[in-house]
């Protein structure tokens, strides 16, 4: 049987929305401030200051001993990249994962940026990662099932010829950063846990250009693709209502679900 999901009242959703908006604003800020020549630790510091100035704090710092305030996963690093002295260069594909809490309520989102124009391959991957996330969110409606979400993600990635890292999943979020339900990035339509009003969870597929296999790097955290192919990720926190699903981490972008390409990168 499925594990119990802590459903949220609309007041609780509004608390999560606050954290989500702070994270969203930070991604817009990073668009203009992240530049070649900065180290990923510089980006980490900038984010930490921004979150505090906004009345929140990083949920990741110290989480299970994680050393950063954010995850910075560059090029072949797919997830959980530890901010370091690595200096960003033109053409780098940089995924930034930010989880913040305000008054104990967490919001979680990831965005991938290309520094400069990027190669055609990097742009194709970015487009695929964006569309897979949006396809998953379109399926995340009350009355449907989590298998519909996974199937939509998997099918969308397949159309672009991209792999999905199946070990990494979305998750419920609220007073804990990771709650039930687990949101798989693959599945069969009409199967899995029913999606009901009050659920708040993330959709966060990680796509890559090569084989969807990973290895852990020497820092003990960073997960790289086994074949060093490029990877990209978009993560959004969504809240399910009876008649609509709101993307809590994307309030400033109208019609996001229909965009072919991320609105900024
Ligand atoms: N924000 C990540 C997620 O999407 C969690 C990263 S855990 C860390 O679930 F320890 F690597 F930071
Ligand atoms: Co995240
Ligand atoms: Co997450």
PDB file of N, CA and C in Angstrom, residues 5-6 8 16 19-20 59 98-100 105-109 171-181 198-202 235-238 248:
ATOM      1  N   UNK A   5       0.363  10.417   2.782  1.00  0.00           N
ATOM      2  CA  UNK A   5       0.869  11.693   2.293  1.00  0.00           C
ATOM      3  C   UNK A   5       0.319  12.802   3.173  1.00  0.00           C
ATOM      4  N   UNK A   6       1.187  13.644   3.770  1.00  0.00           N
ATOM      5  CA  UNK A   6       0.667  14.771   4.555  1.00  0.00           C
ATOM      6  C   UNK A   6       0.040  15.815   3.626  1.00  0.00           C
ATOM      7  N   UNK A   8      -1.926  19.227   2.536  1.00  0.00           N
ATOM      8  CA  UNK A   8      -1.826  20.596   3.040  1.00  0.00           C
ATOM      9  C   UNK A   8      -3.136  21.345   2.886  1.00  0.00           C
ATOM     10  N   UNK A  16       4.150  27.486   2.042  1.00  0.00           N
ATOM     11  CA  UNK A  16       5.115  26.882   1.108  1.00  0.00           C
ATOM     12  C   UNK A  16       5.333  27.824  -0.085  1.00  0.00           C
ATOM     13  N   UNK A  19       8.108  30.417   0.454  1.00  0.00           N
ATOM     14  CA  UNK A  19       9.470  29.902   0.249  1.00  0.00           C
ATOM     15  C   UNK A  19       9.752  29.701  -1.232  1.00  0.00           C
ATOM     16  N   UNK A  20       8.744  29.188  -1.933  1.00  0.00           N
ATOM     17  CA  UNK A  20       8.901  28.921  -3.368  1.00  0.00           C
ATOM     18  C   UNK A  20       9.161  30.212  -4.129  1.00  0.00           C
ATOM     19  N   UNK A  59      17.798  25.164   2.966  1.00  0.00           N
ATOM     20  CA  UNK A  59      17.426  23.905   3.627  1.00  0.00           C
ATOM     21  C   UNK A  59      18.506  22.854   3.415  1.00  0.00           C
ATOM     22  N   UNK A  98      18.068  24.742  -5.560  1.00  0.00           N
ATOM     23  CA  UNK A  98      17.930  25.564  -4.360  1.00  0.00           C
ATOM     24  C   UNK A  98      16.699  25.126  -3.575  1.00  0.00           C
ATOM     25  N   UNK A  99      16.909  24.791  -2.316  1.00  0.00           N
ATOM     26  CA  UNK A  99      15.788  24.524  -1.415  1.00  0.00           C
ATOM     27  C   UNK A  99      15.919  25.518  -0.270  1.00  0.00           C
ATOM     28  N   UNK A 100      14.822  26.217   0.027  1.00  0.00           N
ATOM     29  CA  UNK A 100      14.852  27.211   1.104  1.00  0.00           C
ATOM     30  C   UNK A 100      13.638  27.003   1.993  1.00  0.00           C
ATOM     31  N   UNK A 105       8.748  26.064   6.541  1.00  0.00           N
ATOM     32  CA  UNK A 105       8.105  25.494   5.345  1.00  0.00           C
ATOM     33  C   UNK A 105       9.058  25.585   4.159  1.00  0.00           C
ATOM     34  N   UNK A 106       9.260  24.429   3.493  1.00  0.00           N
ATOM     35  CA  UNK A 106      10.275  24.358   2.438  1.00  0.00           C
ATOM     36  C   UNK A 106       9.705  24.552   1.030  1.00  0.00           C
ATOM     37  N   UNK A 107      10.547  25.128   0.177  1.00  0.00           N
ATOM     38  CA  UNK A 107      10.262  25.214  -1.260  1.00  0.00           C
ATOM     39  C   UNK A 107      11.501  24.754  -1.996  1.00  0.00           C
ATOM     40  N   UNK A 108      11.335  24.041  -3.107  1.00  0.00           N
ATOM     41  CA  UNK A 108      12.459  23.358  -3.759  1.00  0.00           C
ATOM     42  C   UNK A 108      12.344  23.532  -5.271  1.00  0.00           C
ATOM     43  N   UNK A 109      13.424  24.006  -5.899  1.00  0.00           N
ATOM     44  CA  UNK A 109      13.400  24.178  -7.348  1.00  0.00           C
ATOM     45  C   UNK A 109      14.805  24.087  -7.899  1.00  0.00           C
ATOM     46  N   UNK A 171       9.436  14.458  -4.988  1.00  0.00           N
ATOM     47  CA  UNK A 171       9.029  14.122  -3.620  1.00  0.00           C
ATOM     48  C   UNK A 171       8.014  15.127  -3.094  1.00  0.00           C
ATOM     49  N   UNK A 172       7.212  14.680  -2.146  1.00  0.00           N
ATOM     50  CA  UNK A 172       6.375  15.610  -1.415  1.00  0.00           C
ATOM     51  C   UNK A 172       7.255  16.566  -0.636  1.00  0.00           C
ATOM     52  N   UNK A 173       6.678  17.721  -0.287  1.00  0.00           N
ATOM     53  CA  UNK A 173       7.459  18.732   0.437  1.00  0.00           C
ATOM     54  C   UNK A 173       6.523  19.534   1.321  1.00  0.00           C
ATOM     55  N   UNK A 174       7.042  20.025   2.433  1.00  0.00           N
ATOM     56  CA  UNK A 174       6.218  20.793   3.370  1.00  0.00           C
ATOM     57  C   UNK A 174       7.072  21.179   4.557  1.00  0.00           C
ATOM     58  N   UNK A 175       6.727  20.644   5.733  1.00  0.00           N
ATOM     59  CA  UNK A 175       7.546  20.900   6.927  1.00  0.00           C
ATOM     60  C   UNK A 175       8.851  20.106   6.857  1.00  0.00           C
ATOM     61  N   UNK A 176       8.878  19.071   6.038  1.00  0.00           N
ATOM     62  CA  UNK A 176      10.119  18.376   5.713  1.00  0.00           C
ATOM     63  C   UNK A 176      10.440  18.625   4.251  1.00  0.00           C
ATOM     64  N   UNK A 177      11.744  18.643   3.952  1.00  0.00           N
ATOM     65  CA  UNK A 177      12.141  18.844   2.554  1.00  0.00           C
ATOM     66  C   UNK A 177      11.740  17.648   1.706  1.00  0.00           C
ATOM     67  N   UNK A 178      11.843  16.456   2.284  1.00  0.00           N
ATOM     68  CA  UNK A 178      11.477  15.241   1.544  1.00  0.00           C
ATOM     69  C   UNK A 178      10.351  14.526   2.285  1.00  0.00           C
ATOM     70  N   UNK A 179       9.184  14.492   1.666  1.00  0.00           N
ATOM     71  CA  UNK A 179       8.018  13.815   2.254  1.00  0.00           C
ATOM     72  C   UNK A 179       7.444  12.851   1.212  1.00  0.00           C
ATOM     73  N   UNK A 180       6.459  12.094   1.640  1.00  0.00           N
ATOM     74  CA  UNK A 180       5.666  11.330   0.680  1.00  0.00           C
ATOM     75  C   UNK A 180       4.835  12.316  -0.131  1.00  0.00           C
ATOM     76  N   UNK A 181       4.477  12.042  -1.376  1.00  0.00           N
ATOM     77  CA  UNK A 181       4.778  10.803  -2.093  1.00  0.00           C
ATOM     78  C   UNK A 181       6.111  10.884  -2.831  1.00  0.00           C
ATOM     79  N   UNK A 198      -4.506  19.008  -2.155  1.00  0.00           N
ATOM     80  CA  UNK A 198      -3.762  19.107  -0.909  1.00  0.00           C
ATOM     81  C   UNK A 198      -2.358  18.522  -1.021  1.00  0.00           C
ATOM     82  N   UNK A 199      -2.117  17.775  -2.093  1.00  0.00           N
ATOM     83  CA  UNK A 199      -0.748  17.279  -2.300  1.00  0.00           C
ATOM     84  C   UNK A 199       0.141  18.423  -2.775  1.00  0.00           C
ATOM     85  N   UNK A 200       1.332  18.495  -2.213  1.00  0.00           N
ATOM     86  CA  UNK A 200       2.361  19.429  -2.693  1.00  0.00           C
ATOM     87  C   UNK A 200       3.612  18.590  -2.915  1.00  0.00           C
ATOM     88  N   UNK A 201       4.104  18.590  -4.152  1.00  0.00           N
ATOM     89  CA  UNK A 201       5.294  17.766  -4.436  1.00  0.00           C
ATOM     90  C   UNK A 201       6.119  18.390  -5.548  1.00  0.00           C
ATOM     91  N   UNK A 202       7.329  17.856  -5.715  1.00  0.00           N
ATOM     92  CA  UNK A 202       8.214  18.361  -6.765  1.00  0.00           C
ATOM     93  C   UNK A 202       8.176  17.433  -7.969  1.00  0.00           C
ATOM     94  N   UNK A 235      13.484  21.630 -11.839  1.00  0.00           N
ATOM     95  CA  UNK A 235      12.640  21.129 -10.749  1.00  0.00           C
ATOM     96  C   UNK A 235      11.643  22.215 -10.384  1.00  0.00           C
ATOM     97  N   UNK A 236      10.394  21.825 -10.234  1.00  0.00           N
ATOM     98  CA  UNK A 236       9.373  22.766  -9.780  1.00  0.00           C
ATOM     99  C   UNK A 236       8.596  22.128  -8.637  1.00  0.00           C
ATOM    100  N   UNK A 237       8.167  22.959  -7.700  1.00  0.00           N
ATOM    101  CA  UNK A 237       7.266  22.511  -6.639  1.00  0.00           C
ATOM    102  C   UNK A 237       5.847  22.873  -7.061  1.00  0.00           C
ATOM    103  N   UNK A 238       4.947  21.896  -7.031  1.00  0.00           N
ATOM    104  CA  UNK A 238       3.567  22.151  -7.446  1.00  0.00           C
ATOM    105  C   UNK A 238       2.587  21.839  -6.312  1.00  0.00           C
ATOM    106  N   UNK A 248       4.195  26.441  -7.836  1.00  0.00           N
ATOM    107  CA  UNK A 248       4.510  27.415  -6.784  1.00  0.00           C
ATOM    108  C   UNK A 248       5.835  28.121  -7.030  1.00  0.00           C
TER     109      UNK A 248
END
